mmCIF file of C-alpha atoms in Angstrom:
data_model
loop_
_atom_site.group_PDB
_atom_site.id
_atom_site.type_symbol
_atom_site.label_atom_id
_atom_site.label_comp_id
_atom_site.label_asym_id
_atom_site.label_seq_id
_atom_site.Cartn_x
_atom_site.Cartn_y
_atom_site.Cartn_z
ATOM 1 C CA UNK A 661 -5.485 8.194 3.622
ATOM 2 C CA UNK A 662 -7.591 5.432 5.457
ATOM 3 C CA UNK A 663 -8.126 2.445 3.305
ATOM 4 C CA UNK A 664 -10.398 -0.985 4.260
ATOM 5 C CA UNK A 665 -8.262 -3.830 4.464
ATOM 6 C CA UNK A 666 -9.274 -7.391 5.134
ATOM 7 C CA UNK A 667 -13.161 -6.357 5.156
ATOM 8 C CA UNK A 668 -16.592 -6.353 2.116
ATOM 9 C CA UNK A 669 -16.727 -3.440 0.250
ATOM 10 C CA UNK A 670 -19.061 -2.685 -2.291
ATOM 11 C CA UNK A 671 -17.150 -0.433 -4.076
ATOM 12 C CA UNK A 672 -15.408 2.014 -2.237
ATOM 13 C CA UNK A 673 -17.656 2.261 0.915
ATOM 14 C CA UNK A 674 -17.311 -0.560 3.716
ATOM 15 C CA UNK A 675 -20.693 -2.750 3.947
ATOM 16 C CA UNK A 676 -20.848 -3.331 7.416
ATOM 17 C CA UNK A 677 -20.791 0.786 8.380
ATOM 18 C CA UNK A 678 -24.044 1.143 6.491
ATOM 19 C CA UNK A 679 -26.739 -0.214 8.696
ATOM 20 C CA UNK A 680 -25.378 1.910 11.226
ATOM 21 C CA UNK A 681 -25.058 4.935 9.269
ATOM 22 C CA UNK A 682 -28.704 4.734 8.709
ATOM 23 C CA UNK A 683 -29.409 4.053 12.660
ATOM 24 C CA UNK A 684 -28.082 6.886 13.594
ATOM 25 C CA UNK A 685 -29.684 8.953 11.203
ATOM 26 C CA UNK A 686 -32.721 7.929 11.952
ATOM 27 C CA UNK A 687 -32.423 8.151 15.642
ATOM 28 C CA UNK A 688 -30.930 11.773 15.320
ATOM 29 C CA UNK A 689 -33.924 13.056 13.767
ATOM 30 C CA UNK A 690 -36.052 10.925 15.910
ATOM 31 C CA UNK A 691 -34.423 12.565 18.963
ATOM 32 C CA UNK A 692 -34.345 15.853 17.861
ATOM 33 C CA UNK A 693 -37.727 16.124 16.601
ATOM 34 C CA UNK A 694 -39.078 14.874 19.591
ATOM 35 C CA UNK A 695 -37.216 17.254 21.574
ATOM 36 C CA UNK A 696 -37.798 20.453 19.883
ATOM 37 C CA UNK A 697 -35.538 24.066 21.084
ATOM 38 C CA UNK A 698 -34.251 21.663 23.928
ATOM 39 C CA UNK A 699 -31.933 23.415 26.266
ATOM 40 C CA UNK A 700 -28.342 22.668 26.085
ATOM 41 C CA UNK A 701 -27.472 19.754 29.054
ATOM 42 C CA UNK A 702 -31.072 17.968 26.901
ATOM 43 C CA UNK A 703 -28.920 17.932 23.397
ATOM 44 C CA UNK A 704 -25.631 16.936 25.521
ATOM 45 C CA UNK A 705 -27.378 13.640 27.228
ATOM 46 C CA UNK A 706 -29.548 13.300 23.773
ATOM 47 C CA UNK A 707 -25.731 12.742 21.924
ATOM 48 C CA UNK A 708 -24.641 9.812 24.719
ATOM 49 C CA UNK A 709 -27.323 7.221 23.933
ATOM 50 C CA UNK A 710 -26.907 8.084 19.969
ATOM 51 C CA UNK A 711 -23.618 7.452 20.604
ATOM 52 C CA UNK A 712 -23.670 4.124 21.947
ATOM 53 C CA UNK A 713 -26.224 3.261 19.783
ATOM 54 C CA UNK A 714 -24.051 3.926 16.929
ATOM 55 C CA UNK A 715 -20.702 1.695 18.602
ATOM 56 C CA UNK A 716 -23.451 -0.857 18.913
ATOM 57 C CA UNK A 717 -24.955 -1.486 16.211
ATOM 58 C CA UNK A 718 -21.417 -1.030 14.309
ATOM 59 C CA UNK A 719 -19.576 -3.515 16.447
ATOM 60 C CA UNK A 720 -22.783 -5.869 15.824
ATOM 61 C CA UNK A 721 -22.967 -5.311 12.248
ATOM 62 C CA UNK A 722 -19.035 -5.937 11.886
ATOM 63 C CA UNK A 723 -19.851 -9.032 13.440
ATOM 64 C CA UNK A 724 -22.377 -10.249 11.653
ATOM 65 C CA UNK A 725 -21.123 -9.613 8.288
ATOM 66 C CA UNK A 726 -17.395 -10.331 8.616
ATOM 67 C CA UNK A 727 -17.925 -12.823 11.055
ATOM 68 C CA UNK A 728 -20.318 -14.862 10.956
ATOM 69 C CA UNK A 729 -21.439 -14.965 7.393
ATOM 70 C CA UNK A 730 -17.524 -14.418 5.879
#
């Protein structure tokens, strides 16, 4: 079983994950609403930039909060 070591948790979730947790919620259903019934290759290419959005904004937010401000 994964455990956080060595990082804020409030509780038992990991602080810097949530800010992009809700990113890429948000940008999910902002893609896929603006896309509705897309074919297939538009939902493949749709997933890359949500994707890299996600790696983003969690290697910025680990940086931020463990990094700078620990």
């Amino acid at each position: 079983m994964w455990e956080p070591v060595g990082v804020t948790t409030g509780g038992t979730v990991v602080l810097y994950v949530v800010i992009p947790e809700v990113l890429l919620s948000v940008e999910t259903c902002l893609v896929f609403d603006l896309t509705p019934q897309p074919p297939l290759i538009v939902r493949v290419t749709s997933a890359t930039p949500i994707s890299l959005l996600y790696l983003g904004s969690l290697v910025a937010s680990y940086h931020v909060l463990e990094v700078l401000l620990a």
